Tab-separated table of C-alpha atoms in Angstrom:
chain	number	residue	atom	x	y	z
V	1	UNK	CA	0.026	-0.230	-0.215
V	2	UNK	CA	2.779	2.354	0.358
V	3	UNK	CA	3.007	4.859	3.088
V	4	UNK	CA	1.180	3.805	6.130
V	5	UNK	CA	-2.063	5.468	6.330
V	6	UNK	CA	-5.386	5.037	8.388
V	7	UNK	CA	-8.932	5.262	7.643
V	8	UNK	CA	-11.847	7.472	8.957
V	9	UNK	CA	-15.262	5.572	8.299
V	10	UNK	CA	-18.160	8.397	8.977
V	11	UNK	CA	-20.801	5.801	10.128
V	12	UNK	CA	-23.530	8.380	10.250
V	13	UNK	CA	-26.161	7.927	12.686
V	14	UNK	CA	-29.917	6.504	12.710
V	15	UNK	CA	-30.253	7.222	8.964
V	16	UNK	CA	-33.041	9.741	9.304
V	17	UNK	CA	-33.217	9.883	5.336
V	18	UNK	CA	-34.289	6.173	5.157
V	19	UNK	CA	-37.800	6.306	7.289
V	20	UNK	CA	-39.139	3.807	8.083
V	21	UNK	CA	-36.009	1.745	7.931
V	22	UNK	CA	-34.581	3.426	11.015
V	23	UNK	CA	-37.983	3.163	12.908
V	24	UNK	CA	-36.735	0.744	15.533
V	25	UNK	CA	-33.869	2.729	15.894
V	26	UNK	CA	-31.148	0.328	14.206
V	27	UNK	CA	-28.080	2.407	12.856
V	28	UNK	CA	-27.629	3.260	9.460
V	29	UNK	CA	-24.375	1.349	9.291
V	30	UNK	CA	-26.292	-1.549	10.054
V	31	UNK	CA	-28.959	-1.783	7.708
V	32	UNK	CA	-28.747	-4.744	5.583
V	33	UNK	CA	-27.664	-4.485	1.865
V	34	UNK	CA	-27.834	-8.040	0.357
V	35	UNK	CA	-28.609	-9.541	3.904
V	36	UNK	CA	-25.071	-8.003	5.294
V	37	UNK	CA	-24.729	-4.803	7.159
V	38	UNK	CA	-23.919	-1.662	4.758
V	39	UNK	CA	-20.765	-1.170	6.880
V	40	UNK	CA	-19.138	-4.647	5.695
V	41	UNK	CA	-18.842	-3.177	2.212
V	42	UNK	CA	-16.715	-0.089	3.416
V	43	UNK	CA	-14.570	-2.430	5.801
V	44	UNK	CA	-13.982	-4.848	2.604
V	45	UNK	CA	-13.179	-1.931	0.613
V	46	UNK	CA	-10.486	-0.756	3.263
V	47	UNK	CA	-9.029	-4.202	4.125
V	48	UNK	CA	-8.420	-4.680	0.496
V	49	UNK	CA	-6.558	-1.758	0.128
V	50	UNK	CA	-4.084	-3.139	2.887
V	51	UNK	CA	-5.688	-0.471	5.720
V	52	UNK	CA	-5.147	-1.654	9.292
V	53	UNK	CA	-6.445	0.785	11.570
V	54	UNK	CA	-10.059	2.061	10.975
V	55	UNK	CA	-11.449	4.643	13.218
V	56	UNK	CA	-15.594	4.574	13.045
V	57	UNK	CA	-17.185	7.605	13.675
V	58	UNK	CA	-20.831	7.717	14.576
V	59	UNK	CA	-23.490	10.217	15.326
V	60	UNK	CA	-24.341	9.882	19.026
V	61	UNK	CA	-23.337	7.423	21.823
V	62	UNK	CA	-26.220	5.104	21.035
V	63	UNK	CA	-25.099	4.559	17.473
V	64	UNK	CA	-21.405	3.989	18.425
V	65	UNK	CA	-22.475	1.483	21.273
V	66	UNK	CA	-24.683	-0.534	18.767
V	67	UNK	CA	-21.988	-0.583	15.875
V	68	UNK	CA	-19.567	-1.727	18.412
V	69	UNK	CA	-21.329	-4.334	19.617
V	70	UNK	CA	-21.773	-5.782	16.091
V	71	UNK	CA	-18.075	-5.180	15.921
V	72	UNK	CA	-17.428	-7.236	18.906
V	73	UNK	CA	-19.964	-10.181	18.224
V	74	UNK	CA	-20.211	-10.465	14.221
V	75	UNK	CA	-16.766	-8.763	12.757
V	76	UNK	CA	-14.273	-11.351	11.993
V	77	UNK	CA	-11.950	-9.355	9.474
V	78	UNK	CA	-8.427	-8.146	9.945
V	79	UNK	CA	-9.030	-4.485	10.450
V	80	UNK	CA	-8.396	-2.946	14.048
V	81	UNK	CA	-11.668	-1.329	14.523
V	82	UNK	CA	-12.184	1.660	17.064
V	83	UNK	CA	-15.514	3.496	17.545
V	84	UNK	CA	-15.795	7.063	18.577
V	85	UNK	CA	-18.888	9.109	18.937
V	86	UNK	CA	-19.711	12.708	18.242
V	87	UNK	CA	-22.776	14.755	18.436
V	88	UNK	CA	-25.613	13.940	16.581
V	89	UNK	CA	-25.613	16.951	14.745
V	90	UNK	CA	-22.012	17.380	13.703
V	91	UNK	CA	-21.370	17.623	10.166
V	92	UNK	CA	-18.382	15.660	8.313
V	93	UNK	CA	-15.650	18.131	8.851
V	94	UNK	CA	-16.668	18.809	12.129
V	95	UNK	CA	-16.456	15.186	13.219
V	96	UNK	CA	-12.921	15.038	11.894
V	97	UNK	CA	-12.143	18.146	14.215
V	98	UNK	CA	-13.861	16.245	16.940
V	99	UNK	CA	-11.558	13.175	16.352
V	100	UNK	CA	-8.207	14.832	15.284
V	101	UNK	CA	-6.597	13.560	18.146
V	102	UNK	CA	-6.997	10.079	17.368
V	103	UNK	CA	-5.883	10.850	13.607
V	104	UNK	CA	-1.849	10.333	13.540
V	105	UNK	CA	-0.944	9.181	10.207
V	106	UNK	CA	0.429	11.936	7.790
V	107	UNK	CA	-2.179	10.687	5.347
V	108	UNK	CA	-5.603	9.268	6.133
V	109	UNK	CA	-8.792	8.018	3.846
V	110	UNK	CA	-12.196	9.384	4.794
V	111	UNK	CA	-14.995	7.493	3.416
V	112	UNK	CA	-18.512	7.277	4.257
V	113	UNK	CA	-20.374	4.241	5.391
V	114	UNK	CA	-23.210	4.295	2.829
V	115	UNK	CA	-20.796	4.100	-0.244
V	116	UNK	CA	-20.677	0.850	-1.892
V	117	UNK	CA	-17.941	0.591	-4.435
V	118	UNK	CA	-15.659	-1.840	-5.987
V	119	UNK	CA	-13.010	1.015	-6.775
V	120	UNK	CA	-9.272	-0.311	-6.027
V	121	UNK	CA	-8.482	1.865	-3.282
V	122	UNK	CA	-4.774	1.092	-3.505
V	123	UNK	CA	-4.510	2.440	-6.866
V	124	UNK	CA	-6.025	5.753	-5.653
V	125	UNK	CA	-3.658	5.793	-2.683
V	126	UNK	CA	-1.106	5.360	-5.170
V	127	UNK	CA	-2.255	8.542	-7.217
V	128	UNK	CA	-2.442	10.784	-4.160
V	129	UNK	CA	1.125	9.593	-3.274
V	130	UNK	CA	2.745	9.931	-6.973
V	131	UNK	CA	1.015	13.520	-7.074
V	132	UNK	CA	1.997	14.431	-3.457
V	133	UNK	CA	-1.775	15.908	-3.207
V	134	UNK	CA	-3.303	17.513	-0.456
V	135	UNK	CA	-6.516	15.789	-1.305
V	136	UNK	CA	-7.706	13.117	-3.903
V	137	UNK	CA	-11.345	12.869	-4.953
V	138	UNK	CA	-13.088	10.015	-5.755
V	139	UNK	CA	-15.484	10.871	-8.674
V	140	UNK	CA	-17.531	8.274	-10.845
V	141	UNK	CA	-20.176	8.502	-13.446
V	142	UNK	CA	-23.303	10.364	-12.123
V	143	UNK	CA	-26.252	7.840	-11.473
V	144	UNK	CA	-29.014	9.298	-13.579
V	145	UNK	CA	-32.440	9.930	-11.820
V	146	UNK	CA	-35.456	10.938	-14.117
V	147	UNK	CA	-36.157	13.554	-11.356
V	148	UNK	CA	-32.888	15.205	-12.139
V	149	UNK	CA	-33.618	15.571	-15.972
V	150	UNK	CA	-34.664	19.175	-17.384
V	151	UNK	CA	-36.083	20.655	-20.281
V	152	UNK	CA	-33.608	22.345	-22.848
V	153	UNK	CA	-32.378	25.727	-21.976
V	154	UNK	CA	-32.695	24.762	-18.057
V	155	UNK	CA	-30.012	24.383	-15.856
V	156	UNK	CA	-29.454	20.997	-14.793
V	157	UNK	CA	-30.751	19.949	-11.225
V	158	UNK	CA	-29.107	17.945	-8.484
V	159	UNK	CA	-25.844	17.883	-10.345
V	160	UNK	CA	-22.249	18.711	-9.076
V	161	UNK	CA	-20.119	21.110	-11.299
V	162	UNK	CA	-16.574	19.430	-11.411
V	163	UNK	CA	-13.938	21.171	-13.583
V	164	UNK	CA	-10.852	19.003	-14.644
V	165	UNK	CA	-7.958	20.102	-16.293
V	166	UNK	CA	-7.253	18.390	-19.872
V	167	UNK	CA	-5.802	15.414	-18.623
V	168	UNK	CA	-8.783	14.883	-15.802
V	169	UNK	CA	-5.789	14.557	-13.219
V	170	UNK	CA	-6.622	17.648	-11.251
V	171	UNK	CA	-9.840	19.075	-9.636
V	172	UNK	CA	-9.389	22.638	-10.780
V	173	UNK	CA	-13.390	23.638	-10.068
V	174	UNK	CA	-15.782	22.143	-7.710
V	175	UNK	CA	-19.511	23.335	-7.026
V	176	UNK	CA	-21.060	20.511	-4.907
V	177	UNK	CA	-24.966	20.488	-6.036
V	178	UNK	CA	-25.684	24.110	-6.396
V	179	UNK	CA	-29.380	25.440	-6.595
V	180	UNK	CA	-30.555	26.521	-9.481
V	181	UNK	CA	-28.178	29.573	-10.902
V	182	UNK	CA	-27.870	31.176	-14.289
V	183	UNK	CA	-24.120	31.611	-13.914
V	184	UNK	CA	-21.259	29.518	-12.559
V	185	UNK	CA	-18.118	31.914	-12.120
V	186	UNK	CA	-14.550	30.602	-12.682
V	187	UNK	CA	-11.835	32.176	-11.711
V	188	UNK	CA	-9.891	33.983	-14.700
V	189	UNK	CA	-6.245	32.933	-13.345
V	190	UNK	CA	-7.756	29.276	-13.229
V	191	UNK	CA	-8.550	29.202	-17.015
V	192	UNK	CA	-5.684	30.706	-18.273
V	193	UNK	CA	-3.138	28.798	-16.085
V	194	UNK	CA	-4.871	25.537	-17.200
V	195	UNK	CA	-5.207	26.087	-21.207
V	196	UNK	CA	-7.935	23.300	-21.390
V	197	UNK	CA	-10.577	22.765	-18.740
V	198	UNK	CA	-13.367	20.701	-18.763
V	199	UNK	CA	-16.758	21.725	-16.557
V	200	UNK	CA	-18.630	18.595	-16.070
V	201	UNK	CA	-22.406	17.799	-15.047
V	202	UNK	CA	-22.011	13.792	-15.630
V	203	UNK	CA	-19.919	13.069	-12.702
V	204	UNK	CA	-20.442	12.866	-9.049
V	205	UNK	CA	-18.510	12.711	-5.664
V	206	UNK	CA	-18.582	9.862	-3.775
V	207	UNK	CA	-17.673	10.899	-0.322
V	208	UNK	CA	-14.545	9.100	-0.198
V	209	UNK	CA	-11.149	11.401	0.135
V	210	UNK	CA	-7.764	10.846	0.746
V	211	UNK	CA	-6.095	13.589	2.701
V	212	UNK	CA	-2.846	14.970	3.511
V	213	UNK	CA	-2.615	15.800	7.401
V	214	UNK	CA	-2.375	19.560	6.596
V	215	UNK	CA	-5.948	19.558	5.499
V	216	UNK	CA	-6.922	18.560	9.221
V	217	UNK	CA	-4.899	21.190	10.476
V	218	UNK	CA	-6.531	23.755	8.145
V	219	UNK	CA	-10.002	22.367	9.347
V	220	UNK	CA	-8.701	23.444	12.897
V	221	UNK	CA	-7.931	26.515	12.280
V	222	UNK	CA	-10.942	27.479	9.918
V	223	UNK	CA	-14.245	26.501	12.315
V	224	UNK	CA	-16.242	27.740	9.355
V	225	UNK	CA	-15.543	24.907	7.299
V	226	UNK	CA	-18.112	22.540	9.000
V	227	UNK	CA	-18.560	20.063	6.090
V	228	UNK	CA	-15.955	18.238	3.671
V	229	UNK	CA	-17.621	18.374	0.389
V	230	UNK	CA	-19.591	21.445	0.670
V	231	UNK	CA	-16.953	23.511	2.670
V	232	UNK	CA	-13.548	21.870	2.723
V	233	UNK	CA	-13.241	20.922	-0.399
V	234	UNK	CA	-14.039	23.721	-2.547
V	235	UNK	CA	-12.279	25.552	-0.195
V	236	UNK	CA	-8.840	23.423	-1.047
V	237	UNK	CA	-9.825	23.572	-4.856
V	238	UNK	CA	-10.188	27.530	-4.818
V	239	UNK	CA	-6.775	27.791	-2.845
V	240	UNK	CA	-4.693	25.931	-4.986
V	241	UNK	CA	-3.931	29.076	-6.629
V	242	UNK	CA	-3.888	32.727	-5.154
V	243	UNK	CA	-5.959	35.310	-6.767
V	244	UNK	CA	-4.163	36.742	-9.897
V	245	UNK	CA	-4.558	40.041	-11.217
V	246	UNK	CA	-7.664	41.110	-13.183
V	247	UNK	CA	-7.638	39.584	-16.608
V	248	UNK	CA	-10.144	40.029	-19.119
V	249	UNK	CA	-13.340	38.270	-18.966
V	250	UNK	CA	-13.748	35.512	-20.959
V	251	UNK	CA	-17.188	33.776	-21.946
V	252	UNK	CA	-17.200	30.248	-22.909
V	253	UNK	CA	-20.333	31.122	-25.193
V	254	UNK	CA	-18.371	34.148	-27.146
V	255	UNK	CA	-15.131	32.783	-27.376
V	256	UNK	CA	-13.247	35.778	-26.474
V	257	UNK	CA	-12.527	38.894	-24.150
V	258	UNK	CA	-15.709	40.463	-22.841
V	259	UNK	CA	-16.903	42.831	-25.617
V	260	UNK	CA	-17.469	45.694	-23.436
V	261	UNK	CA	-13.956	45.653	-22.559
V	262	UNK	CA	-14.213	45.666	-18.811
V	263	UNK	CA	-11.728	43.370	-16.772
V	264	UNK	CA	-13.155	41.092	-14.297
V	265	UNK	CA	-11.336	38.513	-12.312
V	266	UNK	CA	-13.685	35.749	-13.003
V	267	UNK	CA	-15.095	33.917	-16.198
V	268	UNK	CA	-18.809	33.208	-16.185
V	269	UNK	CA	-20.148	29.802	-17.570
V	270	UNK	CA	-23.715	29.701	-18.540
V	271	UNK	CA	-25.165	26.709	-16.475
V	272	UNK	CA	-28.009	26.709	-19.165
V	273	UNK	CA	-27.620	23.085	-20.616
V	274	UNK	CA	-29.552	20.001	-19.760
V	275	UNK	CA	-27.198	17.637	-21.456
V	276	UNK	CA	-25.136	14.996	-18.955
V	277	UNK	CA	-21.913	16.919	-19.758
V	278	UNK	CA	-21.008	20.113	-20.284
V	279	UNK	CA	-17.396	20.134	-22.006
V	280	UNK	CA	-15.371	23.358	-21.913
V	281	UNK	CA	-12.451	23.878	-24.462
V	282	UNK	CA	-11.057	26.645	-22.907
V	283	UNK	CA	-7.569	27.579	-24.877
V	284	UNK	CA	-7.369	30.670	-23.864
V	285	UNK	CA	-3.544	30.467	-23.754
V	286	UNK	CA	-3.648	30.880	-27.356
V	287	UNK	CA	-5.009	34.379	-26.932
V	288	UNK	CA	-3.383	37.727	-26.641
V	289	UNK	CA	-2.769	37.753	-23.067
V	290	UNK	CA	0.781	38.042	-22.132
V	291	UNK	CA	2.564	36.155	-19.282
V	292	UNK	CA	2.482	39.340	-17.201
V	293	UNK	CA	-1.191	38.853	-16.769
V	294	UNK	CA	-0.144	36.277	-14.472
V	295	UNK	CA	2.244	37.948	-12.432
V	296	UNK	CA	0.383	37.185	-8.875
V	297	UNK	CA	-1.281	33.966	-9.944
V	298	UNK	CA	0.987	31.703	-8.880
V	299	UNK	CA	0.028	28.437	-7.766
V	300	UNK	CA	-0.550	27.692	-4.220
V	301	UNK	CA	1.036	25.032	-2.256
V	302	UNK	CA	-1.879	22.545	-2.225
V	303	UNK	CA	-2.932	20.088	-5.085
V	304	UNK	CA	-6.430	18.765	-5.530
V	305	UNK	CA	-6.225	15.202	-7.493
V	306	UNK	CA	-9.158	13.704	-9.408
V	307	UNK	CA	-9.511	10.188	-9.296
V	308	UNK	CA	-12.151	9.242	-11.947
V	309	UNK	CA	-13.460	5.717	-11.909
V	310	UNK	CA	-13.947	3.905	-14.887
V	311	UNK	CA	-17.331	3.064	-16.490
V	312	UNK	CA	-16.813	-0.516	-15.211
V	313	UNK	CA	-16.269	0.384	-11.917
V	314	UNK	CA	-19.392	0.396	-9.699
V	315	UNK	CA	-19.898	3.413	-7.161
V	316	UNK	CA	-23.239	3.884	-5.682
V	317	UNK	CA	-24.631	5.566	-2.258
V	318	UNK	CA	-27.443	4.345	-0.261
V	319	UNK	CA	-28.903	7.959	0.381
V	320	UNK	CA	-32.398	7.745	0.079
V	321	UNK	CA	-35.141	4.700	-0.075
V	322	UNK	CA	-34.578	4.529	-3.937
V	323	UNK	CA	-31.163	4.080	-3.857
V	324	UNK	CA	-30.987	1.946	-0.958
V	325	UNK	CA	-33.680	-0.477	-3.090
V	326	UNK	CA	-31.347	0.138	-6.147
V	327	UNK	CA	-27.976	-0.966	-4.462
V	328	UNK	CA	-29.492	-4.020	-2.681
V	329	UNK	CA	-30.966	-5.241	-6.180
V	330	UNK	CA	-27.489	-4.359	-8.194
V	331	UNK	CA	-25.265	-5.993	-5.887
V	332	UNK	CA	-26.818	-9.337	-6.574
V	333	UNK	CA	-25.012	-9.889	-9.537
V	334	UNK	CA	-22.568	-12.649	-9.381
V	335	UNK	CA	-19.390	-10.960	-10.928
V	336	UNK	CA	-20.149	-7.511	-8.991
V	337	UNK	CA	-20.729	-9.408	-5.733
V	338	UNK	CA	-17.610	-11.188	-5.820
V	339	UNK	CA	-15.671	-7.913	-6.202
V	340	UNK	CA	-17.913	-6.232	-3.561
V	341	UNK	CA	-17.273	-9.019	-0.834
V	342	UNK	CA	-20.599	-10.470	-0.672
V	343	UNK	CA	-20.938	-13.164	1.921
V	344	UNK	CA	-23.661	-15.196	0.688
V	345	UNK	CA	-22.865	-18.532	-1.346
V	346	UNK	CA	-23.948	-17.989	-5.218
V	347	UNK	CA	-25.875	-20.461	-7.302
V	348	UNK	CA	-23.707	-20.029	-10.579
V	349	UNK	CA	-26.492	-22.491	-12.208
V	350	UNK	CA	-29.324	-20.040	-11.793
V	351	UNK	CA	-27.301	-17.011	-11.704
V	352	UNK	CA	-28.724	-15.978	-8.115
V	353	UNK	CA	-28.065	-16.455	-4.209
V	354	UNK	CA	-30.392	-18.854	-2.960
V	355	UNK	CA	-29.717	-20.473	0.468
V	356	UNK	CA	-29.218	-24.071	0.433
V	357	UNK	CA	-31.686	-24.141	3.525
V	358	UNK	CA	-34.836	-22.679	1.256
V	359	UNK	CA	-37.653	-24.626	1.152
V	360	UNK	CA	-39.533	-23.979	-2.296
V	361	UNK	CA	-42.742	-25.126	-3.107
V	362	UNK	CA	-44.271	-26.689	-6.034
V	363	UNK	CA	-43.832	-24.152	-9.712
V	364	UNK	CA	-42.346	-21.382	-7.341
V	365	UNK	CA	-39.237	-19.700	-9.204
V	366	UNK	CA	-36.632	-17.022	-7.897
V	367	UNK	CA	-35.131	-15.847	-11.141
V	368	UNK	CA	-31.406	-14.639	-11.735
V	369	UNK	CA	-30.502	-11.526	-10.110
V	370	UNK	CA	-32.385	-12.447	-6.881
V	371	UNK	CA	-31.099	-13.199	-3.235
V	372	UNK	CA	-33.157	-15.566	-1.032
V	373	UNK	CA	-31.766	-15.781	2.644
V	374	UNK	CA	-31.583	-19.029	4.859
V	375	UNK	CA	-34.423	-20.783	6.377
V	376	UNK	CA	-36.703	-18.910	3.985
V	377	UNK	CA	-39.806	-20.990	2.544
V	378	UNK	CA	-41.617	-20.111	-0.548
V	379	UNK	CA	-45.440	-21.543	-0.957
V	380	UNK	CA	-46.757	-22.677	-4.169
V	381	UNK	CA	-46.554	-21.076	-7.122
V	382	UNK	CA	-44.427	-18.030	-6.028
V	383	UNK	CA	-42.520	-15.753	-8.457
V	384	UNK	CA	-39.457	-13.621	-7.258
V	385	UNK	CA	-37.984	-11.196	-9.706
V	386	UNK	CA	-34.997	-9.177	-9.245
V	387	UNK	CA	-35.480	-9.130	-5.630
V	388	UNK	CA	-33.733	-9.485	-2.553
V	389	UNK	CA	-35.369	-11.826	0.455
V	390	UNK	CA	-33.850	-11.979	3.937
V	391	UNK	CA	-33.374	-14.656	6.310
V	392	UNK	CA	-36.662	-16.729	7.784
V	393	UNK	CA	-39.099	-15.116	5.771
V	394	UNK	CA	-42.577	-17.084	5.006
V	395	UNK	CA	-44.388	-16.624	1.704
V	396	UNK	CA	-47.787	-18.302	0.986
V	397	UNK	CA	-48.904	-19.678	-2.486
V	398	UNK	CA	-49.149	-17.334	-5.290
V	399	UNK	CA	-46.912	-14.367	-4.013
V	400	UNK	CA	-45.478	-12.418	-6.477
V	401	UNK	CA	-42.721	-10.215	-5.489
V	402	UNK	CA	-40.818	-7.925	-8.091
V	403	UNK	CA	-38.074	-5.215	-7.768
V	404	UNK	CA	-38.566	-5.629	-3.749
V	405	UNK	CA	-36.762	-5.620	-0.842
V	406	UNK	CA	-37.935	-7.960	2.184
V	407	UNK	CA	-35.840	-8.172	5.415
V	408	UNK	CA	-35.534	-10.562	7.779
V	409	UNK	CA	-38.791	-12.547	9.524
V	410	UNK	CA	-41.083	-10.821	6.923
V	411	UNK	CA	-44.531	-12.971	6.223
V	412	UNK	CA	-46.507	-12.571	3.087
V	413	UNK	CA	-49.591	-14.455	3.067
V	414	UNK	CA	-51.354	-16.100	-0.312
V	415	UNK	CA	-52.220	-13.726	-3.314
V	416	UNK	CA	-50.037	-10.901	-2.329
V	417	UNK	CA	-48.550	-8.958	-5.085
V	418	UNK	CA	-45.449	-6.338	-4.328
V	419	UNK	CA	-43.635	-4.114	-6.858
V	420	UNK	CA	-40.565	-1.701	-5.983
V	421	UNK	CA	-41.501	-2.202	-2.286
V	422	UNK	CA	-39.116	-2.297	0.888
V	423	UNK	CA	-40.516	-4.628	3.544
V	424	UNK	CA	-38.833	-4.079	6.815
V	425	UNK	CA	-37.973	-6.884	9.527
V	426	UNK	CA	-41.326	-8.436	10.980
V	427	UNK	CA	-43.627	-7.159	9.186
V	428	UNK	CA	-46.920	-9.115	7.902
V	429	UNK	CA	-48.945	-8.708	4.679
V	430	UNK	CA	-52.066	-10.486	5.079
V	431	UNK	CA	-54.193	-12.141	2.165
V	432	UNK	CA	-54.533	-10.345	-1.275
V	433	UNK	CA	-52.491	-7.061	-0.435
V	434	UNK	CA	-51.214	-5.151	-3.442
V	435	UNK	CA	-48.251	-3.223	-2.839
V	436	UNK	CA	-46.397	-0.768	-5.613
V	437	UNK	CA	-43.988	1.754	-4.606
V	438	UNK	CA	-44.205	1.154	-0.887
V	439	UNK	CA	-42.220	1.049	2.034
V	440	UNK	CA	-43.448	-1.210	4.875
V	441	UNK	CA	-41.755	-0.208	8.585
V	442	UNK	CA	-40.731	-3.075	10.896
V	443	UNK	CA	-43.534	-4.994	12.612
V	444	UNK	CA	-46.245	-3.516	10.575
V	445	UNK	CA	-49.327	-5.421	9.441
V	446	UNK	CA	-50.915	-4.480	5.993
V	447	UNK	CA	-54.545	-5.623	6.643
V	448	UNK	CA	-56.285	-8.341	4.312
V	449	UNK	CA	-57.094	-7.290	0.809
V	450	UNK	CA	-55.722	-3.484	1.053
V	451	UNK	CA	-53.881	-1.719	-1.905
V	452	UNK	CA	-51.504	0.912	-1.414
V	453	UNK	CA	-49.395	2.873	-4.187
V	454	UNK	CA	-46.670	5.318	-3.205
V	455	UNK	CA	-47.114	4.996	0.698
V	456	UNK	CA	-45.123	4.637	3.902
V	457	UNK	CA	-46.658	2.267	6.078
V	458	UNK	CA	-45.286	2.366	9.731
V	459	UNK	CA	-46.560	2.131	13.200
V	460	UNK	CA	-46.358	5.724	13.619
V	461	UNK	CA	-48.933	6.406	10.792
V	462	UNK	CA	-51.031	3.481	11.995
V	463	UNK	CA	-51.109	4.782	15.688
V	464	UNK	CA	-52.030	8.368	14.160
V	465	UNK	CA	-54.733	6.543	11.977
V	466	UNK	CA	-56.176	5.266	15.426
V	467	UNK	CA	-56.281	8.302	17.415
V	468	UNK	CA	-57.683	10.027	14.410
V	469	UNK	CA	-60.423	7.509	14.534
V	470	UNK	CA	-61.062	7.726	18.337
V	471	UNK	CA	-61.558	11.660	17.903
């Protein structure tokens, strides 16, 4: 692995954005993905890179206690894990400040527990050391959501504006998920120095960073830098270069200096494309700007490196219910599962993961790309497609499950149909229930014959309905 480094795993808290999965207080790090805790994927990535010491940072003492209980009772890997709790409202950079005394290495990795990836972290570390970088950021192709698409002429929604040099080696501009705005301002000194700069909206930051210890010192010196992605990385990118003398403003859509002859310190990129990628050929060095224009624009001491994952590499985060469901189904691909460290034994003949203890009734099928956990029983004429079922589930007859995730000990009675659903541990669906695009909380019972579309069904809602009925 080269020079020794340690890792800081940001394990989060109760996963509030994934309600009702967190209804029983189970930490985000222990949510099941392909029937194993989410944290196991991050630990596998770190272990594969030869990391030994991992500091697991949890939001709140209760989360830290549950994670360490899992480590003590369930974890059997080679990593040395130590958990620290920080206040529940702590942001990512503030969390690093809070545990700074435990970060002793000159180089350290910061990784979010909700990232599932097969990127070779050892290769990313090599890039970081070879470039003597202050920070190296893992970027990958943006996972496209239909909700993020916009009409032609409108700024893309929920994208990150990433500026890379001509060889995509250096991160020279970073604006994470800005609100809709008509213009993105670029430092003119950066444009002049780079010669060729690509501003892209088809990349996403994955919350995996390799940092030099100087970045930690910077955080301690600047309390306003509270969030790694929103504050620290943009700060480091901006301060790679000192602010230069004012240069002629060049607009990408005009191809030359501003027509009015005024001088500005920034160029302005009109963010009006709805394409997946906005590539800006900024060959400004060929213009008539003399070297004198760069007198005070000497690069700073930091170097922000970009590590762009290839299209064949997997990077996904379980940041909401939709992505949680997608990742569950995607990792149950035999080839990908092997790279990610999925612990279940594959059934190569049927291209799926069906535990040998599963009881399958007459004319029931579990298609390729499915996972069925140990002790689960399928009644007659059941059909399971592109879904993940946990351990000890019980399915009656004529049950159809498509694109769904069922956690442990779920009971589904005869004639139920589920599509694009998440059903949490211990939930029960009585006969002839029909659910589409729903989430069912832990221990919730769905009444016989009920039909629900795009609903969250949890005990909190059930209690409110009971109270409303009484009043």
